[in-house]
Amino acid sequence: MLIFVMALLVQGDVPVLGAPNARPAFECAEHVTDARARRSCLSALASAAADDLRAAHEAARQEARESDLDSGNLFNAEASLDQAQASWTRYRDAECVRRGSLMFISDSSREEMILDCQISLDRARAAELLEH
């Protein structure tokens, strides 16, 4: 079977998928044996992801504000965006705690898993806000 798939790839009949985005925990894998450094790495990634999310939200707010001006505030786009973002933040926090609670590991490892989740979801939300 492997030979068949490889032959298809060589022929170009099967699209080659790109590597999936690295999980934040993998981005900090160089610190696998140093918990303090790993936590520092994850904290730095979390801070950067939060900054990117704030910038994307602000860009979306500006777009919503312009829409409100164009429509005479008929659709309350800015208020709707802010409500959606607040709801999304509550979802992110609850979802990441849920994911962490599924693991029977130490508290510090669970906290790292929650950070990993928050970074991933913040990055995805920032991309989503910039797309729409």
PDB file of C-alpha atoms in Angstrom:
ATOM      1  CA  MET A   1       0.000   0.000   0.000  1.00  0.00           C
ATOM      2  CA  LEU A   2       2.808   2.405   0.897  1.00  0.00           C
ATOM      3  CA  ILE A   3       4.471   1.796  -2.459  1.00  0.00           C
ATOM      4  CA  PHE A   4       1.180   2.563  -4.204  1.00  0.00           C
ATOM      5  CA  VAL A   5       0.744   5.851  -2.327  1.00  0.00           C
ATOM      6  CA  MET A   6       4.356   6.835  -2.951  1.00  0.00           C
ATOM      7  CA  ALA A   7       3.928   6.068  -6.659  1.00  0.00           C
ATOM      8  CA  LEU A   8       0.854   8.306  -6.779  1.00  0.00           C
ATOM      9  CA  LEU A   9       2.738  11.095  -5.044  1.00  0.00           C
ATOM     10  CA  VAL A  10       5.597  10.840  -7.518  1.00  0.00           C
ATOM     11  CA  GLN A  11       3.140  10.910 -10.418  1.00  0.00           C
ATOM     12  CA  GLY A  12       1.431  13.945  -8.951  1.00  0.00           C
ATOM     13  CA  ASP A  13      -2.007  12.337  -8.772  1.00  0.00           C
ATOM     14  CA  VAL A  14      -2.347  12.993  -5.047  1.00  0.00           C
ATOM     15  CA  PRO A  15      -1.903  16.495  -3.632  1.00  0.00           C
ATOM     16  CA  VAL A  16       0.920  16.755  -1.151  1.00  0.00           C
ATOM     17  CA  LEU A  17      -0.369  18.273   2.042  1.00  0.00           C
ATOM     18  CA  GLY A  18       1.760  20.800   3.823  1.00  0.00           C
ATOM     19  CA  ALA A  19       3.003  20.171   7.313  1.00  0.00           C
ATOM     20  CA  PRO A  20       0.388  20.990   9.915  1.00  0.00           C
ATOM     21  CA  ASN A  21       0.965  24.049  12.030  1.00  0.00           C
ATOM     22  CA  ALA A  22       3.152  23.186  14.969  1.00  0.00           C
ATOM     23  CA  ARG A  23       1.448  23.119  18.325  1.00  0.00           C
ATOM     24  CA  PRO A  24       2.847  25.747  20.682  1.00  0.00           C
ATOM     25  CA  ALA A  25       4.163  22.980  22.947  1.00  0.00           C
ATOM     26  CA  PHE A  26       6.216  21.684  20.009  1.00  0.00           C
ATOM     27  CA  GLU A  27       7.532  25.182  19.344  1.00  0.00           C
ATOM     28  CA  CYS A  28       8.947  25.052  22.872  1.00  0.00           C
ATOM     29  CA  ALA A  29      10.211  21.465  22.537  1.00  0.00           C
ATOM     30  CA  GLU A  30      13.841  22.536  22.807  1.00  0.00           C
ATOM     31  CA  HIS A  31      13.079  23.026  26.502  1.00  0.00           C
ATOM     32  CA  VAL A  32      11.573  19.586  27.004  1.00  0.00           C
ATOM     33  CA  THR A  33      13.793  18.833  29.997  1.00  0.00           C
ATOM     34  CA  ASP A  34      13.683  22.311  31.550  1.00  0.00           C
ATOM     35  CA  ALA A  35      10.234  23.058  32.947  1.00  0.00           C
ATOM     36  CA  ARG A  36      11.020  26.679  33.798  1.00  0.00           C
ATOM     37  CA  ALA A  37      12.340  27.444  30.310  1.00  0.00           C
ATOM     38  CA  ARG A  38       9.429  25.586  28.685  1.00  0.00           C
ATOM     39  CA  ARG A  39       6.935  27.598  30.746  1.00  0.00           C
ATOM     40  CA  SER A  40       8.756  30.826  29.844  1.00  0.00           C
ATOM     41  CA  CYS A  41       8.642  29.889  26.158  1.00  0.00           C
ATOM     42  CA  LEU A  42       4.913  29.137  26.332  1.00  0.00           C
ATOM     43  CA  SER A  43       4.279  32.376  28.226  1.00  0.00           C
ATOM     44  CA  ALA A  44       6.106  34.348  25.529  1.00  0.00           C
ATOM     45  CA  LEU A  45       4.072  32.622  22.800  1.00  0.00           C
ATOM     46  CA  ALA A  46       0.866  33.324  24.754  1.00  0.00           C
ATOM     47  CA  SER A  47       1.761  36.988  25.056  1.00  0.00           C
ATOM     48  CA  ALA A  48       2.516  37.252  21.329  1.00  0.00           C
ATOM     49  CA  ALA A  49      -0.722  35.433  20.432  1.00  0.00           C
ATOM     50  CA  ALA A  50      -2.715  37.742  22.727  1.00  0.00           C
ATOM     51  CA  ASP A  51      -1.088  40.799  21.127  1.00  0.00           C
ATOM     52  CA  ASP A  52      -1.932  39.486  17.650  1.00  0.00           C
ATOM     53  CA  LEU A  53      -5.510  38.798  18.735  1.00  0.00           C
ATOM     54  CA  ARG A  54      -5.870  42.317  20.174  1.00  0.00           C
ATOM     55  CA  ALA A  55      -4.562  43.804  16.916  1.00  0.00           C
ATOM     56  CA  ALA A  56      -6.918  41.643  14.815  1.00  0.00           C
ATOM     57  CA  HIS A  57      -9.851  42.559  17.062  1.00  0.00           C
ATOM     58  CA  GLU A  58      -9.017  46.237  16.771  1.00  0.00           C
ATOM     59  CA  ALA A  59      -8.838  45.954  12.966  1.00  0.00           C
ATOM     60  CA  ALA A  60     -12.214  44.194  12.976  1.00  0.00           C
ATOM     61  CA  ARG A  61     -13.600  46.907  15.285  1.00  0.00           C
ATOM     62  CA  GLN A  62     -12.441  49.592  12.880  1.00  0.00           C
ATOM     63  CA  GLU A  63     -14.145  47.788  10.014  1.00  0.00           C
ATOM     64  CA  ALA A  64     -17.323  47.386  12.101  1.00  0.00           C
ATOM     65  CA  ARG A  65     -17.193  51.054  13.100  1.00  0.00           C
ATOM     66  CA  GLU A  66     -16.995  52.056   9.430  1.00  0.00           C
ATOM     67  CA  SER A  67     -19.911  49.755   8.650  1.00  0.00           C
ATOM     68  CA  ASP A  68     -21.906  51.373  11.434  1.00  0.00           C
ATOM     69  CA  LEU A  69     -21.115  54.823  10.034  1.00  0.00           C
ATOM     70  CA  ASP A  70     -22.126  53.762   6.524  1.00  0.00           C
ATOM     71  CA  SER A  71     -25.398  52.229   7.721  1.00  0.00           C
ATOM     72  CA  GLY A  72     -26.314  54.886  10.260  1.00  0.00           C
ATOM     73  CA  ASN A  73     -25.630  52.319  12.991  1.00  0.00           C
ATOM     74  CA  LEU A  74     -28.531  50.263  11.667  1.00  0.00           C
ATOM     75  CA  PHE A  75     -26.879  46.909  12.378  1.00  0.00           C
ATOM     76  CA  ASN A  76     -24.747  47.701  15.447  1.00  0.00           C
ATOM     77  CA  ALA A  77     -21.765  45.935  13.941  1.00  0.00           C
ATOM     78  CA  GLU A  78     -19.245  47.181  16.488  1.00  0.00           C
ATOM     79  CA  ALA A  79     -21.378  46.241  19.482  1.00  0.00           C
ATOM     80  CA  SER A  80     -22.082  42.842  17.927  1.00  0.00           C
ATOM     81  CA  LEU A  81     -18.380  42.246  17.362  1.00  0.00           C
ATOM     82  CA  ASP A  82     -17.558  43.156  20.950  1.00  0.00           C
ATOM     83  CA  GLN A  83     -20.289  40.840  22.233  1.00  0.00           C
ATOM     84  CA  ALA A  84     -19.064  38.024  19.994  1.00  0.00           C
ATOM     85  CA  GLN A  85     -15.477  38.530  21.142  1.00  0.00           C
ATOM     86  CA  ALA A  86     -16.458  38.466  24.815  1.00  0.00           C
ATOM     87  CA  SER A  87     -18.420  35.253  24.238  1.00  0.00           C
ATOM     88  CA  TRP A  88     -15.531  33.763  22.280  1.00  0.00           C
ATOM     89  CA  THR A  89     -13.095  34.560  25.121  1.00  0.00           C
ATOM     90  CA  ARG A  90     -15.357  32.773  27.610  1.00  0.00           C
ATOM     91  CA  TYR A  91     -15.544  29.811  25.222  1.00  0.00           C
ATOM     92  CA  ARG A  92     -11.748  29.724  24.798  1.00  0.00           C
ATOM     93  CA  ASP A  93     -11.135  29.752  28.522  1.00  0.00           C
ATOM     94  CA  ALA A  94     -13.723  27.050  29.244  1.00  0.00           C
ATOM     95  CA  GLU A  95     -12.628  24.878  26.319  1.00  0.00           C
ATOM     96  CA  CYS A  96      -8.973  25.006  27.318  1.00  0.00           C
ATOM     97  CA  VAL A  97      -9.781  24.106  30.924  1.00  0.00           C
ATOM     98  CA  ARG A  98     -11.898  21.245  29.591  1.00  0.00           C
ATOM     99  CA  ARG A  99      -9.030  19.962  27.456  1.00  0.00           C
ATOM    100  CA  GLY A 100      -6.637  20.216  30.380  1.00  0.00           C
ATOM    101  CA  SER A 101      -9.026  18.400  32.688  1.00  0.00           C
ATOM    102  CA  LEU A 102      -9.046  15.373  30.398  1.00  0.00           C
ATOM    103  CA  MET A 103      -5.403  14.693  31.165  1.00  0.00           C
ATOM    104  CA  PHE A 104      -4.342  12.857  34.289  1.00  0.00           C
ATOM    105  CA  ILE A 105      -1.071  14.719  34.700  1.00  0.00           C
ATOM    106  CA  SER A 106       0.530  17.104  37.142  1.00  0.00           C
ATOM    107  CA  ASP A 107      -0.896  20.557  37.750  1.00  0.00           C
ATOM    108  CA  SER A 108       2.074  22.244  36.070  1.00  0.00           C
ATOM    109  CA  SER A 109       1.743  20.040  32.974  1.00  0.00           C
ATOM    110  CA  ARG A 110      -1.988  20.714  32.883  1.00  0.00           C
ATOM    111  CA  GLU A 111      -1.279  24.461  33.022  1.00  0.00           C
ATOM    112  CA  GLU A 112       1.099  24.079  30.071  1.00  0.00           C
ATOM    113  CA  MET A 113      -1.592  22.222  28.135  1.00  0.00           C
ATOM    114  CA  ILE A 114      -4.064  25.006  28.888  1.00  0.00           C
ATOM    115  CA  LEU A 115      -1.544  27.603  27.677  1.00  0.00           C
ATOM    116  CA  ASP A 116      -0.932  25.546  24.531  1.00  0.00           C
ATOM    117  CA  CYS A 117      -4.680  25.480  23.894  1.00  0.00           C
ATOM    118  CA  GLN A 118      -5.119  29.210  24.515  1.00  0.00           C
ATOM    119  CA  ILE A 119      -2.254  30.061  22.164  1.00  0.00           C
ATOM    120  CA  SER A 120      -3.675  27.838  19.421  1.00  0.00           C
ATOM    121  CA  LEU A 121      -7.193  29.204  19.770  1.00  0.00           C
ATOM    122  CA  ASP A 122      -5.991  32.831  19.980  1.00  0.00           C
ATOM    123  CA  ARG A 123      -3.999  32.371  16.781  1.00  0.00           C
ATOM    124  CA  ALA A 124      -6.975  30.822  15.021  1.00  0.00           C
ATOM    125  CA  ARG A 125      -9.337  33.572  16.217  1.00  0.00           C
ATOM    126  CA  ALA A 126      -6.949  36.302  15.098  1.00  0.00           C
ATOM    127  CA  ALA A 127      -6.779  34.720  11.647  1.00  0.00           C
ATOM    128  CA  GLU A 128     -10.568  34.416  11.563  1.00  0.00           C
ATOM    129  CA  LEU A 129     -11.058  38.067  12.478  1.00  0.00           C
ATOM    130  CA  LEU A 130      -8.630  39.166   9.786  1.00  0.00           C
ATOM    131  CA  GLU A 131     -10.360  37.015   7.148  1.00  0.00           C
ATOM    132  CA  HIS A 132     -13.847  38.407   7.737  1.00  0.00           C
TER     133      HIS A 132
END
